[in-house]
Amino acid sequence: MMRLLLAGVWASIVSLVAAFGVMHWQKSMALPTSGDGDVKVEEYRTKAINVPIIGAGTIQGYIVAQFVFTVDATALAKMPVDPEVYVLDEAFKTIYAGEQVNFQNMKKQDLPELAKRLGDNVNKRLGLEMVRDVLIDQLSYIPKKDMRGGTKS
């Protein structure tokens, strides 16, 4: 009887030590927090937009784009307007103007610059650093000849 009691106590102690060890290990493996420990970030997906690309006085094709952006949740709560509207507006203006990025002869390095410029321009318009990051979810160029009815003028 005494052996059975000692085995039970020993099993309980081993279980408690193992549970404590796992909790301590998980706590030490947690991701380090940055200096902004209480900043909450929310992610939003915009609807897709179609932007005409104009060259030589005619429509050459369309860019279909969709973005994901992250915002500071505390700053978002103070904003009376939805930041998606500003992100889509800046995206349309940037793509339509096409001064920095040539979508007909696009290079890989143009995409990070496009995303950074969108975030910076939205933050300038809003007057605060609310948009943390802009990610490109979808970006497609469709030439006019590949569209339904694209050969008609």
PDB file of C-alpha atoms in Angstrom:
ATOM      1  CA  MET A   1       0.000   0.000   0.000  1.00  0.00           C
ATOM      2  CA  MET A   2       2.821   2.373   0.879  1.00  0.00           C
ATOM      3  CA  ARG A   3       4.512   1.685  -2.483  1.00  0.00           C
ATOM      4  CA  LEU A   4       1.322   2.571  -4.340  1.00  0.00           C
ATOM      5  CA  LEU A   5       0.998   5.840  -2.410  1.00  0.00           C
ATOM      6  CA  LEU A   6       4.648   6.790  -3.085  1.00  0.00           C
ATOM      7  CA  ALA A   7       4.241   5.976  -6.801  1.00  0.00           C
ATOM      8  CA  GLY A   8       1.184   8.245  -6.967  1.00  0.00           C
ATOM      9  CA  VAL A   9       3.004  11.116  -5.226  1.00  0.00           C
ATOM     10  CA  TRP A  10       6.030  10.624  -7.488  1.00  0.00           C
ATOM     11  CA  ALA A  11       3.819  10.682 -10.659  1.00  0.00           C
ATOM     12  CA  SER A  12       2.099  13.872  -9.453  1.00  0.00           C
ATOM     13  CA  ILE A  13       5.403  15.625  -8.795  1.00  0.00           C
ATOM     14  CA  VAL A  14       6.799  14.611 -12.206  1.00  0.00           C
ATOM     15  CA  SER A  15       3.623  15.857 -13.920  1.00  0.00           C
ATOM     16  CA  LEU A  16       3.742  19.204 -12.114  1.00  0.00           C
ATOM     17  CA  VAL A  17       7.429  19.711 -12.878  1.00  0.00           C
ATOM     18  CA  ALA A  18       6.855  18.820 -16.544  1.00  0.00           C
ATOM     19  CA  ALA A  19       3.903  21.227 -16.811  1.00  0.00           C
ATOM     20  CA  PHE A  20       5.908  24.012 -15.151  1.00  0.00           C
ATOM     21  CA  GLY A  21       8.861  23.303 -17.465  1.00  0.00           C
ATOM     22  CA  VAL A  22       6.683  23.473 -20.580  1.00  0.00           C
ATOM     23  CA  MET A  23       5.088  26.759 -19.467  1.00  0.00           C
ATOM     24  CA  HIS A  24       8.503  28.244 -18.710  1.00  0.00           C
ATOM     25  CA  TRP A  25       9.860  27.057 -22.078  1.00  0.00           C
ATOM     26  CA  GLN A  26       6.880  28.512 -23.993  1.00  0.00           C
ATOM     27  CA  LYS A  27       7.239  31.810 -22.182  1.00  0.00           C
ATOM     28  CA  SER A  28      10.932  32.034 -23.073  1.00  0.00           C
ATOM     29  CA  MET A  29      10.227  31.120 -26.728  1.00  0.00           C
ATOM     30  CA  ALA A  30       7.575  33.845 -27.148  1.00  0.00           C
ATOM     31  CA  LEU A  31       8.367  36.501 -29.726  1.00  0.00           C
ATOM     32  CA  PRO A  32      10.116  39.506 -28.272  1.00  0.00           C
ATOM     33  CA  THR A  33       7.875  42.529 -28.036  1.00  0.00           C
ATOM     34  CA  SER A  34       8.888  45.794 -29.610  1.00  0.00           C
ATOM     35  CA  GLY A  35       8.914  49.113 -27.796  1.00  0.00           C
ATOM     36  CA  ASP A  36       5.281  49.653 -28.877  1.00  0.00           C
ATOM     37  CA  GLY A  37       4.010  46.841 -26.663  1.00  0.00           C
ATOM     38  CA  ASP A  38       0.404  48.030 -26.654  1.00  0.00           C
ATOM     39  CA  VAL A  39       0.008  48.926 -30.364  1.00  0.00           C
ATOM     40  CA  LYS A  40      -2.702  46.899 -32.048  1.00  0.00           C
ATOM     41  CA  VAL A  41      -2.595  46.486 -35.805  1.00  0.00           C
ATOM     42  CA  GLU A  42      -5.598  45.571 -37.937  1.00  0.00           C
ATOM     43  CA  GLU A  43      -5.571  44.274 -41.490  1.00  0.00           C
ATOM     44  CA  TYR A  44      -7.986  45.370 -44.206  1.00  0.00           C
ATOM     45  CA  ARG A  45      -8.460  44.168 -47.785  1.00  0.00           C
ATOM     46  CA  THR A  46      -9.603  46.691 -50.377  1.00  0.00           C
ATOM     47  CA  LYS A  47     -11.973  45.924 -53.177  1.00  0.00           C
ATOM     48  CA  ALA A  48     -10.445  45.469 -56.624  1.00  0.00           C
ATOM     49  CA  ILE A  49     -10.055  48.550 -58.782  1.00  0.00           C
ATOM     50  CA  ASN A  50      -9.688  48.851 -62.556  1.00  0.00           C
ATOM     51  CA  VAL A  51      -7.413  51.626 -63.753  1.00  0.00           C
ATOM     52  CA  PRO A  52      -7.175  52.514 -67.456  1.00  0.00           C
ATOM     53  CA  ILE A  53      -3.689  52.883 -68.905  1.00  0.00           C
ATOM     54  CA  ILE A  54      -3.646  55.583 -71.551  1.00  0.00           C
ATOM     55  CA  GLY A  55      -0.924  55.992 -74.131  1.00  0.00           C
ATOM     56  CA  ALA A  56      -0.796  57.756 -77.494  1.00  0.00           C
ATOM     57  CA  GLY A  57      -4.216  59.246 -76.822  1.00  0.00           C
ATOM     58  CA  THR A  58      -6.041  55.903 -76.474  1.00  0.00           C
ATOM     59  CA  ILE A  59      -6.659  53.281 -73.835  1.00  0.00           C
ATOM     60  CA  GLN A  60      -3.882  50.700 -74.040  1.00  0.00           C
ATOM     61  CA  GLY A  61      -5.251  48.380 -71.362  1.00  0.00           C
ATOM     62  CA  TYR A  62      -6.299  48.168 -67.738  1.00  0.00           C
ATOM     63  CA  ILE A  63      -4.598  47.466 -64.447  1.00  0.00           C
ATOM     64  CA  VAL A  64      -6.665  45.363 -62.048  1.00  0.00           C
ATOM     65  CA  ALA A  65      -5.359  45.883 -58.521  1.00  0.00           C
ATOM     66  CA  GLN A  66      -6.309  44.869 -55.013  1.00  0.00           C
ATOM     67  CA  PHE A  67      -4.431  45.792 -51.862  1.00  0.00           C
ATOM     68  CA  VAL A  68      -4.172  44.723 -48.232  1.00  0.00           C
ATOM     69  CA  PHE A  69      -3.151  47.353 -45.730  1.00  0.00           C
ATOM     70  CA  THR A  70      -2.467  47.352 -42.011  1.00  0.00           C
ATOM     71  CA  VAL A  71      -3.486  50.210 -39.753  1.00  0.00           C
ATOM     72  CA  ASP A  72      -2.910  51.242 -36.173  1.00  0.00           C
ATOM     73  CA  ALA A  73      -6.172  50.296 -34.412  1.00  0.00           C
ATOM     74  CA  THR A  74      -5.999  53.144 -31.893  1.00  0.00           C
ATOM     75  CA  ALA A  75      -5.550  55.737 -34.652  1.00  0.00           C
ATOM     76  CA  LEU A  76      -8.323  54.077 -36.655  1.00  0.00           C
ATOM     77  CA  ALA A  77     -10.755  54.479 -33.763  1.00  0.00           C
ATOM     78  CA  LYS A  78     -10.139  58.246 -33.809  1.00  0.00           C
ATOM     79  CA  MET A  79     -10.681  58.584 -37.570  1.00  0.00           C
ATOM     80  CA  PRO A  80     -14.165  59.592 -38.732  1.00  0.00           C
ATOM     81  CA  VAL A  81     -13.566  58.180 -42.250  1.00  0.00           C
ATOM     82  CA  ASP A  82     -12.617  54.783 -43.604  1.00  0.00           C
ATOM     83  CA  PRO A  83      -8.939  54.696 -44.661  1.00  0.00           C
ATOM     84  CA  GLU A  84      -9.782  52.251 -47.483  1.00  0.00           C
ATOM     85  CA  VAL A  85     -11.189  55.162 -49.485  1.00  0.00           C
ATOM     86  CA  TYR A  86      -7.866  56.989 -49.242  1.00  0.00           C
ATOM     87  CA  VAL A  87      -5.833  53.879 -50.095  1.00  0.00           C
ATOM     88  CA  LEU A  88      -7.946  53.232 -53.211  1.00  0.00           C
ATOM     89  CA  ASP A  89      -7.815  56.892 -54.244  1.00  0.00           C
ATOM     90  CA  GLU A  90      -4.029  57.044 -53.898  1.00  0.00           C
ATOM     91  CA  ALA A  91      -3.671  53.731 -55.735  1.00  0.00           C
ATOM     92  CA  PHE A  92      -5.811  54.961 -58.616  1.00  0.00           C
ATOM     93  CA  LYS A  93      -3.933  58.263 -58.857  1.00  0.00           C
ATOM     94  CA  THR A  94      -0.515  56.617 -58.646  1.00  0.00           C
ATOM     95  CA  ILE A  95      -1.307  53.945 -61.223  1.00  0.00           C
ATOM     96  CA  TYR A  96      -3.171  56.312 -63.551  1.00  0.00           C
ATOM     97  CA  ALA A  97      -0.419  58.921 -63.510  1.00  0.00           C
ATOM     98  CA  GLY A  98       2.132  56.164 -64.139  1.00  0.00           C
ATOM     99  CA  GLU A  99       5.052  58.568 -63.917  1.00  0.00           C
ATOM    100  CA  GLN A 100       7.290  56.416 -61.736  1.00  0.00           C
ATOM    101  CA  VAL A 101       6.106  52.921 -62.711  1.00  0.00           C
ATOM    102  CA  ASN A 102       5.660  51.967 -66.362  1.00  0.00           C
ATOM    103  CA  PHE A 103       3.042  49.217 -66.194  1.00  0.00           C
ATOM    104  CA  GLN A 104       3.539  48.183 -69.811  1.00  0.00           C
ATOM    105  CA  ASN A 105       7.245  47.477 -69.180  1.00  0.00           C
ATOM    106  CA  MET A 106       7.191  46.777 -65.457  1.00  0.00           C
ATOM    107  CA  LYS A 107      10.228  45.621 -63.481  1.00  0.00           C
ATOM    108  CA  LYS A 108      10.192  43.516 -60.304  1.00  0.00           C
ATOM    109  CA  GLN A 109      11.723  46.284 -58.218  1.00  0.00           C
ATOM    110  CA  ASP A 110       8.817  48.616 -59.027  1.00  0.00           C
ATOM    111  CA  LEU A 111       6.307  46.808 -56.761  1.00  0.00           C
ATOM    112  CA  PRO A 112       7.895  47.558 -53.350  1.00  0.00           C
ATOM    113  CA  GLU A 113       8.263  51.201 -54.375  1.00  0.00           C
ATOM    114  CA  LEU A 114       4.601  51.339 -55.422  1.00  0.00           C
ATOM    115  CA  ALA A 115       3.425  49.882 -52.088  1.00  0.00           C
ATOM    116  CA  LYS A 116       5.667  52.203 -50.053  1.00  0.00           C
ATOM    117  CA  ARG A 117       4.542  55.263 -52.002  1.00  0.00           C
ATOM    118  CA  LEU A 118       0.879  54.383 -51.471  1.00  0.00           C
ATOM    119  CA  GLY A 119       1.310  54.089 -47.693  1.00  0.00           C
ATOM    120  CA  ASP A 120       3.340  57.297 -47.453  1.00  0.00           C
ATOM    121  CA  ASN A 121       0.847  59.289 -49.542  1.00  0.00           C
ATOM    122  CA  VAL A 122      -2.152  58.069 -47.532  1.00  0.00           C
ATOM    123  CA  ASN A 123      -0.440  58.961 -44.251  1.00  0.00           C
ATOM    124  CA  LYS A 124       0.398  62.443 -45.594  1.00  0.00           C
ATOM    125  CA  ARG A 125      -3.225  63.030 -46.606  1.00  0.00           C
ATOM    126  CA  LEU A 126      -4.583  61.804 -43.280  1.00  0.00           C
ATOM    127  CA  GLY A 127      -2.040  63.832 -41.314  1.00  0.00           C
ATOM    128  CA  LEU A 128      -0.921  60.946 -39.087  1.00  0.00           C
ATOM    129  CA  GLU A 129       0.962  57.678 -39.291  1.00  0.00           C
ATOM    130  CA  MET A 130      -2.060  55.396 -39.420  1.00  0.00           C
ATOM    131  CA  VAL A 131      -1.290  53.093 -42.362  1.00  0.00           C
ATOM    132  CA  ARG A 132       1.602  50.910 -41.323  1.00  0.00           C
ATOM    133  CA  ASP A 133       2.063  48.817 -44.441  1.00  0.00           C
ATOM    134  CA  VAL A 134       0.475  48.359 -47.857  1.00  0.00           C
ATOM    135  CA  LEU A 135       0.677  44.939 -49.461  1.00  0.00           C
ATOM    136  CA  ILE A 136      -0.168  44.130 -53.062  1.00  0.00           C
ATOM    137  CA  ASP A 137      -2.729  41.331 -53.126  1.00  0.00           C
ATOM    138  CA  GLN A 138      -3.414  41.382 -56.871  1.00  0.00           C
ATOM    139  CA  LEU A 139      -1.905  43.371 -59.721  1.00  0.00           C
ATOM    140  CA  SER A 140      -2.655  42.422 -63.315  1.00  0.00           C
ATOM    141  CA  TYR A 141      -2.193  44.265 -66.580  1.00  0.00           C
ATOM    142  CA  ILE A 142      -4.730  43.387 -69.261  1.00  0.00           C
ATOM    143  CA  PRO A 143      -3.948  44.772 -72.718  1.00  0.00           C
ATOM    144  CA  LYS A 144      -6.913  46.140 -74.631  1.00  0.00           C
ATOM    145  CA  LYS A 145      -6.521  43.514 -77.365  1.00  0.00           C
ATOM    146  CA  ASP A 146      -6.991  40.712 -74.798  1.00  0.00           C
ATOM    147  CA  MET A 147     -10.266  42.089 -73.469  1.00  0.00           C
ATOM    148  CA  ARG A 148     -13.711  41.198 -74.739  1.00  0.00           C
ATOM    149  CA  GLY A 149     -14.441  43.624 -77.520  1.00  0.00           C
ATOM    150  CA  GLY A 150     -10.882  44.955 -77.256  1.00  0.00           C
ATOM    151  CA  THR A 151     -10.299  45.097 -81.002  1.00  0.00           C
ATOM    152  CA  LYS A 152     -13.200  47.532 -81.459  1.00  0.00           C
ATOM    153  CA  SER A 153     -12.473  51.229 -81.096  1.00  0.00           C
TER     154      SER A 153
END
